[in-house]
Coordinates of C-alpha atoms in Angstrom, one line a residue:
X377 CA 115.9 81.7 79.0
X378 CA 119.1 82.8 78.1
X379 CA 118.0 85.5 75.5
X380 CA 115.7 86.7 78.4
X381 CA 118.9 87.2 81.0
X382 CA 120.9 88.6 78.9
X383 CA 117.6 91.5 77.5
X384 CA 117.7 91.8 81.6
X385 CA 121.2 92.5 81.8
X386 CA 121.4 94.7 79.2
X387 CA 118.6 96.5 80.5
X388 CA 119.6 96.6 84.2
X389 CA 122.7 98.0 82.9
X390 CA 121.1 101.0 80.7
X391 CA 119.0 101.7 83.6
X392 CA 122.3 102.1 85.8
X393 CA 123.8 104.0 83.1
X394 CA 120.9 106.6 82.9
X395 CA 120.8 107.0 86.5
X396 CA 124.6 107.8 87.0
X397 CA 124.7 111.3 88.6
X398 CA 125.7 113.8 85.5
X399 CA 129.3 115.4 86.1
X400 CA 131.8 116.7 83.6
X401 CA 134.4 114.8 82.7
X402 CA 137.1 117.3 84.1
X403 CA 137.0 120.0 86.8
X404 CA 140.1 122.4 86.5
X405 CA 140.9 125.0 88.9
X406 CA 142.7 128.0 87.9
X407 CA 144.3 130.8 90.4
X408 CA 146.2 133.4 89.0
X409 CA 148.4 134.8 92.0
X410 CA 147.9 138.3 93.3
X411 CA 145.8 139.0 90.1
X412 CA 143.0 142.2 90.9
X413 CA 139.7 141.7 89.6
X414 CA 140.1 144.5 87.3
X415 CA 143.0 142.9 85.3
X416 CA 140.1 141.3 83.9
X417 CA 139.0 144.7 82.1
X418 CA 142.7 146.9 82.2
X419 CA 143.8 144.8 79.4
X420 CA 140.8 143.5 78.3
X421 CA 141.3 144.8 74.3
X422 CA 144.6 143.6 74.6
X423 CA 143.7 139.9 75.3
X424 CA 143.3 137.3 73.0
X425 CA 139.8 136.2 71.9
X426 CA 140.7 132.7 73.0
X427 CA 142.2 133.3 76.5
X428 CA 140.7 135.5 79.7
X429 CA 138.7 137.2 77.3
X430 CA 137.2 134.5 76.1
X431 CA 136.2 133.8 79.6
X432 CA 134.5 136.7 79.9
X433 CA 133.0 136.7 76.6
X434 CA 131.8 133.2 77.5
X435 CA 131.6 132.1 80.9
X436 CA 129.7 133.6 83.6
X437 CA 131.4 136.4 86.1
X438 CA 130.3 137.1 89.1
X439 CA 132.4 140.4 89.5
X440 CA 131.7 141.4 93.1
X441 CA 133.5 138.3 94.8
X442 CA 135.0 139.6 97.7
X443 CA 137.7 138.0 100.2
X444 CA 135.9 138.0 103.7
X445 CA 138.8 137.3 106.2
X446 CA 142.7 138.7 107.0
X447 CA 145.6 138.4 106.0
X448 CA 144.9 138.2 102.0
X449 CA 148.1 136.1 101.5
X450 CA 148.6 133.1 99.2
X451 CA 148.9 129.9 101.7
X452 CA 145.2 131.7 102.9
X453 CA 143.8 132.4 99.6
X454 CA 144.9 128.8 98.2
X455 CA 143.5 127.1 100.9
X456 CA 140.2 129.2 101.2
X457 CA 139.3 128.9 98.1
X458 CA 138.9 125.0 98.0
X459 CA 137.4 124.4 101.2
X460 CA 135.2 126.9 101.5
X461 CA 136.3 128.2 104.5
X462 CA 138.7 130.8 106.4
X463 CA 141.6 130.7 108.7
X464 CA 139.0 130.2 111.8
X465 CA 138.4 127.0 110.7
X466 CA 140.9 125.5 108.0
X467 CA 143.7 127.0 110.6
X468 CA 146.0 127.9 106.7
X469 CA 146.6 131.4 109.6
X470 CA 149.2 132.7 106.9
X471 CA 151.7 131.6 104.2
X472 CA 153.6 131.6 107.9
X473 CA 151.8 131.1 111.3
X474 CA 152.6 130.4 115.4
X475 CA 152.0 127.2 116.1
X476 CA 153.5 124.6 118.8
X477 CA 155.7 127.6 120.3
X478 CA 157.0 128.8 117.2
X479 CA 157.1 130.3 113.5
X480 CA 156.5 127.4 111.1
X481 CA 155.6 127.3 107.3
X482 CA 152.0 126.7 106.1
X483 CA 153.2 123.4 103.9
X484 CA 156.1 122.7 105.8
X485 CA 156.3 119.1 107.1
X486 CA 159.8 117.2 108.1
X487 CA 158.5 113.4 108.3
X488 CA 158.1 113.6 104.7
X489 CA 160.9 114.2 102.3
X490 CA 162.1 115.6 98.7
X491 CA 160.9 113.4 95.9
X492 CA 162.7 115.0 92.8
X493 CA 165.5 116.7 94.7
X494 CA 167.4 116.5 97.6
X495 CA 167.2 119.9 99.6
X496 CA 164.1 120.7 101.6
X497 CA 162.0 122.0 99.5
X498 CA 160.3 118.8 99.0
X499 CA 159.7 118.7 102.6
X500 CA 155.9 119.8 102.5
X501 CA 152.4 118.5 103.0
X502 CA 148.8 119.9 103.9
X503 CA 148.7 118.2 107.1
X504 CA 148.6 121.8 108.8
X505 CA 145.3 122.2 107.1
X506 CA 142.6 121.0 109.2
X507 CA 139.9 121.2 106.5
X508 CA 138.9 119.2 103.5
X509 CA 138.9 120.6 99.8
X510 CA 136.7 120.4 96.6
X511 CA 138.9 117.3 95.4
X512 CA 138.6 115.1 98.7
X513 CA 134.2 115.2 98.5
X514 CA 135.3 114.4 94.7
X515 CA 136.6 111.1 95.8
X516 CA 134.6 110.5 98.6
X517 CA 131.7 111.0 96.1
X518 CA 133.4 108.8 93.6
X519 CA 134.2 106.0 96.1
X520 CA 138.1 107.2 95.6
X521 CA 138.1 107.0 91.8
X522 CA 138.0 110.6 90.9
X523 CA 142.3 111.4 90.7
X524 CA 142.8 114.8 92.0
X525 CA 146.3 116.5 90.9
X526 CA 147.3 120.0 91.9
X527 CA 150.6 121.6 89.8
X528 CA 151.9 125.3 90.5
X529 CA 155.6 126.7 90.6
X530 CA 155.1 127.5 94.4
X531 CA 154.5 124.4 96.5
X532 CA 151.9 126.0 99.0
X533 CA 149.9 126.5 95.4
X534 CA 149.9 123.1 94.1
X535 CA 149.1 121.5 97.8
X536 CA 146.7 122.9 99.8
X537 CA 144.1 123.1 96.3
X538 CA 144.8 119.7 95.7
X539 CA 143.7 118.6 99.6
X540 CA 144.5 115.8 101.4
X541 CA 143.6 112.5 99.2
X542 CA 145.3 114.3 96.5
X543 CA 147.0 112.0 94.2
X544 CA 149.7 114.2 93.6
X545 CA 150.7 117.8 93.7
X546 CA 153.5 118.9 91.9
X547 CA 156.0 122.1 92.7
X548 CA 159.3 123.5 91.2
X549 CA 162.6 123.5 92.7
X550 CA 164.6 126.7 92.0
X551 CA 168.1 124.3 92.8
X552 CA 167.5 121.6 90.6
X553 CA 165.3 123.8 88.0
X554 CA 162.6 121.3 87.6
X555 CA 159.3 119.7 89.1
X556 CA 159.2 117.8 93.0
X557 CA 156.5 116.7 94.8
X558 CA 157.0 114.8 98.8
X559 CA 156.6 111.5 100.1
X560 CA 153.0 112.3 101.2
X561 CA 152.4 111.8 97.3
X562 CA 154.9 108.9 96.1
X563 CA 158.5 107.7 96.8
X564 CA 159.1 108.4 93.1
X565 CA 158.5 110.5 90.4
X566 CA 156.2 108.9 87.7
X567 CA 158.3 108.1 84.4
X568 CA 156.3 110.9 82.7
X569 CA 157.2 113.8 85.4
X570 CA 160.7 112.7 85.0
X571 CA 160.7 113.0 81.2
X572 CA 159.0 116.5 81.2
X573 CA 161.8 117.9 83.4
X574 CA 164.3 116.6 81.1
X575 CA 162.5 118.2 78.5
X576 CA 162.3 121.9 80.3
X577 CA 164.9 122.4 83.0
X578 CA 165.4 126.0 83.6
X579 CA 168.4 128.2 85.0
X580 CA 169.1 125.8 88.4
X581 CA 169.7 128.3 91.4
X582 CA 168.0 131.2 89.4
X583 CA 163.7 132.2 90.4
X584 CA 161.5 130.8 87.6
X585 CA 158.6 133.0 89.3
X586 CA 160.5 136.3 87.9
X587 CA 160.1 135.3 84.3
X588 CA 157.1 134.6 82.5
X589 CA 158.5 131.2 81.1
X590 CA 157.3 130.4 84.6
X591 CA 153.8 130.5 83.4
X592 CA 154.3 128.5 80.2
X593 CA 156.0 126.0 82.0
X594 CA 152.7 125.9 84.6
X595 CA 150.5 125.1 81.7
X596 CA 153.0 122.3 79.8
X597 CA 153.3 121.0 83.1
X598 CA 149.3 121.1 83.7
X599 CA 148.7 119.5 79.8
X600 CA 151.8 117.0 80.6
X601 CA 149.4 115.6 83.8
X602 CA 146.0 115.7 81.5
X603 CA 147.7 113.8 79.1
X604 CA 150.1 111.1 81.3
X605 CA 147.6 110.9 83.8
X606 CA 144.3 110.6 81.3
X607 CA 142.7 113.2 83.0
X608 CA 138.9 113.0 82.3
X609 CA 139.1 110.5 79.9
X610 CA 138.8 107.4 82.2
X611 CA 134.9 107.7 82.5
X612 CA 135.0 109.9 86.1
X613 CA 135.2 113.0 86.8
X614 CA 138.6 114.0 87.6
X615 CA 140.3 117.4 88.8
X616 CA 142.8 119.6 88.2
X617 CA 144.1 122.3 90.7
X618 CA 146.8 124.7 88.7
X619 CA 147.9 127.9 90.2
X620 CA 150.1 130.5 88.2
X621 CA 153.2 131.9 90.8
X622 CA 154.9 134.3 88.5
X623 CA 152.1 137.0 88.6
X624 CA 153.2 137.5 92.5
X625 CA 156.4 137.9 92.1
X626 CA 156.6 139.8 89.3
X627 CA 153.9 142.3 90.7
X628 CA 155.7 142.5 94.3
X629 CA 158.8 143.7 92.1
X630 CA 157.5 145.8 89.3
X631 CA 154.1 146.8 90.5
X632 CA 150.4 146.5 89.3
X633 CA 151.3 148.7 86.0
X634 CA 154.3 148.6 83.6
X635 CA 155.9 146.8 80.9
X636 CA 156.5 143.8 83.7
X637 CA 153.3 143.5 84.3
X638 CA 151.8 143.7 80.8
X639 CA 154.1 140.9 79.7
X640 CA 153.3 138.5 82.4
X641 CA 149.3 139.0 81.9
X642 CA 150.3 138.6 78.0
X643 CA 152.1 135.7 78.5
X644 CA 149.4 134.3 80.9
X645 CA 146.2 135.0 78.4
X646 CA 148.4 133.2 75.8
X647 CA 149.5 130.2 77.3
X648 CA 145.5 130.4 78.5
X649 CA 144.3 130.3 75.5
X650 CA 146.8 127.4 74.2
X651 CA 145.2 125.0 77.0
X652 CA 141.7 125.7 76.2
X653 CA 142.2 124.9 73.0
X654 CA 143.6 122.1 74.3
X655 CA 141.1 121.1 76.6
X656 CA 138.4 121.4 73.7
X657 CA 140.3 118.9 71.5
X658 CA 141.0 116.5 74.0
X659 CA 138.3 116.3 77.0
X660 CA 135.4 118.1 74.6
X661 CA 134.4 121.8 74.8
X662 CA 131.9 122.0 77.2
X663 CA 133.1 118.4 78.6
X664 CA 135.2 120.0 81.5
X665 CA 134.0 122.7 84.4
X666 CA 136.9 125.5 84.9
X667 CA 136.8 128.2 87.4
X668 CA 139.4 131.4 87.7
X669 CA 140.0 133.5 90.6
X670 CA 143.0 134.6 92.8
X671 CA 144.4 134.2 96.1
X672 CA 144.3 137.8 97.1
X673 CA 144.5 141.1 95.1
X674 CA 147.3 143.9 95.1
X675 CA 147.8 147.5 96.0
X676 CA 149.1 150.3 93.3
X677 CA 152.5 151.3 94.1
X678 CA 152.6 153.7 96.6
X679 CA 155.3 156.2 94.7
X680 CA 152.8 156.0 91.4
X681 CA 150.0 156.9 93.5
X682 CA 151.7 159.7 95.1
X683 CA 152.9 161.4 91.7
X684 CA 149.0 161.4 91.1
X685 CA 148.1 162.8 94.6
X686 CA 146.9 160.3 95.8
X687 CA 147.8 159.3 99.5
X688 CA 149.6 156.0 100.4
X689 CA 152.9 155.3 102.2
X690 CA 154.3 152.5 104.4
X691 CA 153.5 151.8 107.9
X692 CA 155.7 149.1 109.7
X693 CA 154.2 147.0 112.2
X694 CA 157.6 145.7 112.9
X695 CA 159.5 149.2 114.0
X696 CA 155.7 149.9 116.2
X697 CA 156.6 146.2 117.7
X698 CA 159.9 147.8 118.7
X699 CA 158.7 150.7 120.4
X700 CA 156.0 148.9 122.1
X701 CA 158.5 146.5 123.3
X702 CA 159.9 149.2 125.0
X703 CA 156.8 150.7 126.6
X704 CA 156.2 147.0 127.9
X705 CA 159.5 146.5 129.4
X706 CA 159.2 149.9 131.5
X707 CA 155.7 148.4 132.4
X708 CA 155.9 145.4 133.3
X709 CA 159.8 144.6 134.0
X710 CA 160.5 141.8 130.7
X711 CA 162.0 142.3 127.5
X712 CA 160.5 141.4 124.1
X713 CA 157.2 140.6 125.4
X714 CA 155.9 141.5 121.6
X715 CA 158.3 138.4 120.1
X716 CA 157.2 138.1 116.6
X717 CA 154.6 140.2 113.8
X718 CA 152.5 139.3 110.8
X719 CA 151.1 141.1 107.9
X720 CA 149.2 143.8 110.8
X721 CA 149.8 141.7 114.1
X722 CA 151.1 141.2 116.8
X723 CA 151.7 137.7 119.0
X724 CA 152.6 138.5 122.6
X725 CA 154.7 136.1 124.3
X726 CA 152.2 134.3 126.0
X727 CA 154.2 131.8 128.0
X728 CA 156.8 134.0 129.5
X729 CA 153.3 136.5 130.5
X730 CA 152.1 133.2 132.4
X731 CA 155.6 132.2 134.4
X732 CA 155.8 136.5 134.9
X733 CA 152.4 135.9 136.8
X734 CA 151.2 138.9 134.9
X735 CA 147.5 138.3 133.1
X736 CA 147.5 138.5 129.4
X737 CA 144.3 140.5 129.2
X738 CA 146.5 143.4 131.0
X739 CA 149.6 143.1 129.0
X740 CA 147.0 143.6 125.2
X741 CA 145.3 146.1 127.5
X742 CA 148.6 148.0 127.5
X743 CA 149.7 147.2 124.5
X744 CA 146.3 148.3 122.5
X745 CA 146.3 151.4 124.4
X746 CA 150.2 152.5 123.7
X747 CA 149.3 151.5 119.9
X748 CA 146.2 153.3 119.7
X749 CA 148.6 156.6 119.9
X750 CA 150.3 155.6 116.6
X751 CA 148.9 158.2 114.1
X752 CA 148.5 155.7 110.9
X753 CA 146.5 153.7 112.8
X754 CA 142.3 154.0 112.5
X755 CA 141.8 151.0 114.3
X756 CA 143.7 148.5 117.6
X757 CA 141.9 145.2 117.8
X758 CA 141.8 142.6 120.7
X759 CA 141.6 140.1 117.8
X760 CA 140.2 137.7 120.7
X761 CA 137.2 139.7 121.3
X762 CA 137.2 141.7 117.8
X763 CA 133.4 141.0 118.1
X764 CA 133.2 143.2 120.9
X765 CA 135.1 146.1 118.7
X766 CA 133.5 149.6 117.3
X767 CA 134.7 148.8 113.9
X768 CA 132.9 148.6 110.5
X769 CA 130.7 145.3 110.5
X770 CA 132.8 143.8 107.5
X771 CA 135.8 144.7 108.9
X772 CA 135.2 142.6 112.1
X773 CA 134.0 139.7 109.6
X774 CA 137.2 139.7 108.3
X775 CA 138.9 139.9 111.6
X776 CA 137.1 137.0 113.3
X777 CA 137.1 135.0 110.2
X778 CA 140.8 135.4 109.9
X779 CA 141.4 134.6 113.4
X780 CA 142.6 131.4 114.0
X781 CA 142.6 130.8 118.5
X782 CA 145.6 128.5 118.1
X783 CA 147.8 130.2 115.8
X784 CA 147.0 133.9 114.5
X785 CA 148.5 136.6 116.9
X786 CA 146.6 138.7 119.9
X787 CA 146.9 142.8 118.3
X788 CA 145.6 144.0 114.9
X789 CA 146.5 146.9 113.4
X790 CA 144.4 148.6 110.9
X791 CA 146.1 151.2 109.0
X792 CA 144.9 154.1 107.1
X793 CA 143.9 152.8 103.6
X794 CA 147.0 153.3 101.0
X795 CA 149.5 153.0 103.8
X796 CA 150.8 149.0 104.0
X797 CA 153.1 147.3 106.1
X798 CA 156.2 148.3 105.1
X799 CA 158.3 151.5 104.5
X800 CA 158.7 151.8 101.0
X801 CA 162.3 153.9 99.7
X802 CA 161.5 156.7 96.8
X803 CA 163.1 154.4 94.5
X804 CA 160.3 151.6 95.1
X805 CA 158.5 149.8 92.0
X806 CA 156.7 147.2 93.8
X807 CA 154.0 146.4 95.2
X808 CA 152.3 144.0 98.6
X809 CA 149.1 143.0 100.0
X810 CA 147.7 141.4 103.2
X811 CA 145.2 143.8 104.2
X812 CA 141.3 144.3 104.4
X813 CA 141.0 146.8 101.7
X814 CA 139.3 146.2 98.2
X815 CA 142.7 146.5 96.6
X816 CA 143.7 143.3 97.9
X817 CA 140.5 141.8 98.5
X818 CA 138.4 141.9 95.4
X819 CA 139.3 138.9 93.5
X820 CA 138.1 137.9 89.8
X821 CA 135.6 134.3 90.0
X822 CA 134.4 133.4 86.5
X823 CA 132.9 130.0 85.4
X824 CA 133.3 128.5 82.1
X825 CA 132.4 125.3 80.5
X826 CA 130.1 122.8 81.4
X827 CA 126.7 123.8 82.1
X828 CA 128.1 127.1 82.3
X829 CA 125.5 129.6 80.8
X830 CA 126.7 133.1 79.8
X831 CA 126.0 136.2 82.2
X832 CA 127.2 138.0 84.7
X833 CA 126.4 139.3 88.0
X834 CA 127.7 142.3 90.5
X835 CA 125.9 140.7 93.6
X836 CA 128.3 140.1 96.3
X837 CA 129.6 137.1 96.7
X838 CA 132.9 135.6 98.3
X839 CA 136.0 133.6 98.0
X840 CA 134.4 130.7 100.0
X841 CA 131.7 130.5 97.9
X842 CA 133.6 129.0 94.8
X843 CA 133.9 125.4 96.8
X844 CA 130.1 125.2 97.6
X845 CA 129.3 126.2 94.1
X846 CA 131.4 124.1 92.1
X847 CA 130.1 121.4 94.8
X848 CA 126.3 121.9 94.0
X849 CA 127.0 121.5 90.6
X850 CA 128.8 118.1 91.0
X851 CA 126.3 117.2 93.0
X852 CA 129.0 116.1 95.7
X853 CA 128.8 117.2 99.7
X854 CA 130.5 120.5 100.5
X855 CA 134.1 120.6 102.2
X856 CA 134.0 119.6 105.7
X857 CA 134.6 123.3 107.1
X858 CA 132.6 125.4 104.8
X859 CA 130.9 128.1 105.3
X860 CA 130.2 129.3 101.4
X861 CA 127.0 129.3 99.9
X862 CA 126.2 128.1 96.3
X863 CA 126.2 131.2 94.1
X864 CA 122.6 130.5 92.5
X865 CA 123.5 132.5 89.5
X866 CA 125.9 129.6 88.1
X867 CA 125.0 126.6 90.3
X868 CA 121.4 126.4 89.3
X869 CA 122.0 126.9 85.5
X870 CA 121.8 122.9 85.3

């Protein structure tokens, strides 16, 4: 009888084992900061066989992906792409956004504090993000043990990916020169974290993010968390959210071409290649799922374009606030009744329009029709009834997308394409994004890995589809706010 309970046991438990849902062992995100879809292909023979162009070579790339709301800025772009969703609904309304009667930082969060240091910069969260991410369905779906751990140099790139059941997420400190994290985590750094930043402090007080070491010391960190943290190897799928900073700064300083430039994306495909070398020896080539894309793209540098006749320029929104301040007061009687601007708009002072007993639908009335005179402006958007405008369909996709009721502003400015939000000086190297155009919003997406078949497709598809996909294949329930769809190409391949 015996001999028959255990054959039962051991049967029941086979049975189990065969009907366990099939994931990889290891998910890894990976979002190169401010990198165009065509860096992919600009440096393409210059690439190592076993970094990006390996992912190419391999993986499958869907090369139309497309961001489908504004402002393409990082806290967005983080947060978009693992939820699925868009400012409308994740209300991420900017790396800054209004909210509660003021400016306030996407991460920012003063009930928790600096785990690592002592200044503020450990004083973040996602709590502002009102959506769920790729890694919270994981553990839901895994009954919580799935460990989820997101690591960037800017903190807004290691939190928002990583969600909010994250285990931990993990950002440097320029003042100490090493790795932090927040009380929303832990109380205190693990042993390991602690040993890795003895092991690589850099320069204290001096911007990592302007020095390739910056994305070598994203990846040690990123193998330091596999490793200490036995990243799939516990027998669940786990994930990994890593974002590389120094591709931003660097391009907002020196431009998308250039010796700068060059080096960072050399320094990136490198250290790539290291950790998928890595990951092949240690969670088992074609054991893990990785994805790369980017939080938003970048525009040429103006001057460069120029020398090649080709038209761009600035165009502040912040000196056109000032003059319609003016054009407001003579109006209506109050001063600074255009208080603040965002990467294209414009937040009215809504409260002191209310005690004025004016009605706000007059004051953007006014303020749209003084604006429309501006001559580097196509387009002046009521962004609360930008479904109402005469503007390109996927123009007003992005707009309402983007459009967050509680905390995005009331005017949107579409410049000419070329000319951004700024004035740049002759001198000017760098470069910016934030706006609709393909420059900043065509982004790489390429799968790799696990059940990852080789191709490539140009159908369009958009940042918010990543989550959905990445969900199908886990088989896992979609992000509470998406609105992706599963790009069939990859997520059927099973």
């Amino acid at each position: 009888m015996k001999k028959g309970l255990l054959t039962f046991i051991i049967s029941m438990v086979a049975m189990a084992a065969m009907a366990q849902v099939e994931r990889p062992k290891l998910v890894v995100g990976l979002v190169v900061d401010q990198m165009r879809w065509d860096y992919l292909y600009v440096y393409y023979d210059k690439y190592e066989k076993g970094g990006l162009r390996r992912l190419v070579d391999e993986g499958f790339n869907c090369n139309n992906t497309l961001i489908n709301y504004v402002p393409t800025v990082t806290g967005i772009g983080h947060a978009s792409i693992y939820t699925g969703s868009t400012p409308a609904l994740h209300s991420i309304a900017g790396n800054d956004f209004y909210m509660d009667g003021r400016f306030t930082y996407c991460c920012s969060d003063h009930s928790v504090k600096s785990v690592g240091g002592e200044g503020r910069a450990g004083e973040m969260s996602p709590r502002k993000m009102t959506a769920t991410t790729i890694g919270d369905m994981l553990k839901v779906a895994t009954d919580f043990r799935s460990k989820v751990i997101g690591v960037a140099m800017k903190d807004r790139a290691a939190i928002l990916p990583a969600g909010q059941a994250a285990d931990a997420a993990y950002w440097w400190d320029n003042s100490v020169g090493h790795y932090i994290t927040s009380s929303y985590y832990m109380q205190d750094l693990p042993q390991w974290v602690k040993k890795f930043n003895e092991e690589n402090t850099w320069n204290p007080g001096k911007d990592i993010k302007m020095s390739p070491d910056g994305v070598t010391k994203t990846f040690l960190m990123a193998q330091a968390a596999i490793e200490n943290e036995k990243l799939g190897q516990r027998g669940e799928c786990d994930m990994l959210c890593i974002s590389v900073s120094p591709t931003d700064a660097i391009g907002h300083s020196f431009g998308t071409r250039g010796k700068e430039n060059y080096d960072v994306y050399m320094q990136l495909d490198h250290d790539l290649a290291k950790f998928l070398t890595y990951l092949d020896k240690t969670i088992g080539k074609g054991q893990y799922l990785l994805f790369l894309s980017a939080d938003h793209g970048a525009a040429h540098n103006s001057t460069m374009l120029n020398d090649h006749r080709i038209p761009a320029g600035g165009w502040s929104v912040g000196d056109a606030r000032k003059r319609l301040n003016e054009h407001l007061k003579a109006k209506f009687g109050l001063d600074n009744m255009a208080p603040y601007t965002y990467s294209y708009k414009i937040f009215l002072d809504r409260p002191g329009i209310r005690q004025a007993g004016l009605k706000l639908q007059d004051v953007v009335d006014e303020a749209i029709d003084f604006l429309r005179q501006e001559k580097d402006l196509l387009y002046v958007v009521d962004l609360a009834r930008a479904s109402e405008a005469s503007i390109p369909a996927f123009l007003k996709e992005q707009l309402i997308n983007g459009w967050n009721a509680q905390r995005s502003g009331d005017i949107y400015c579409v410049t000419r394409s070329g000319l951004y939000d700024f004035v740049p000086g002759s001198d000017y190297r760098g470069t910016t994004h934030g706006a609709w155009n393909p420059y900043d919003s065509h982004i790489p997406c390429v799968f790799f890995g696990w059940k990852v078949k080789h191709g490539n497709s140009s159908r369009t598809n958009y940042m918010v589809d990543v989550a959905p996909t990445v969900c199908a294949m886990l088989r896992i329930q979609m992000p509470n706010s998406c609105i992706g769809n599963p790009i069939t190409e990859v997520a059927d391949q099973q």
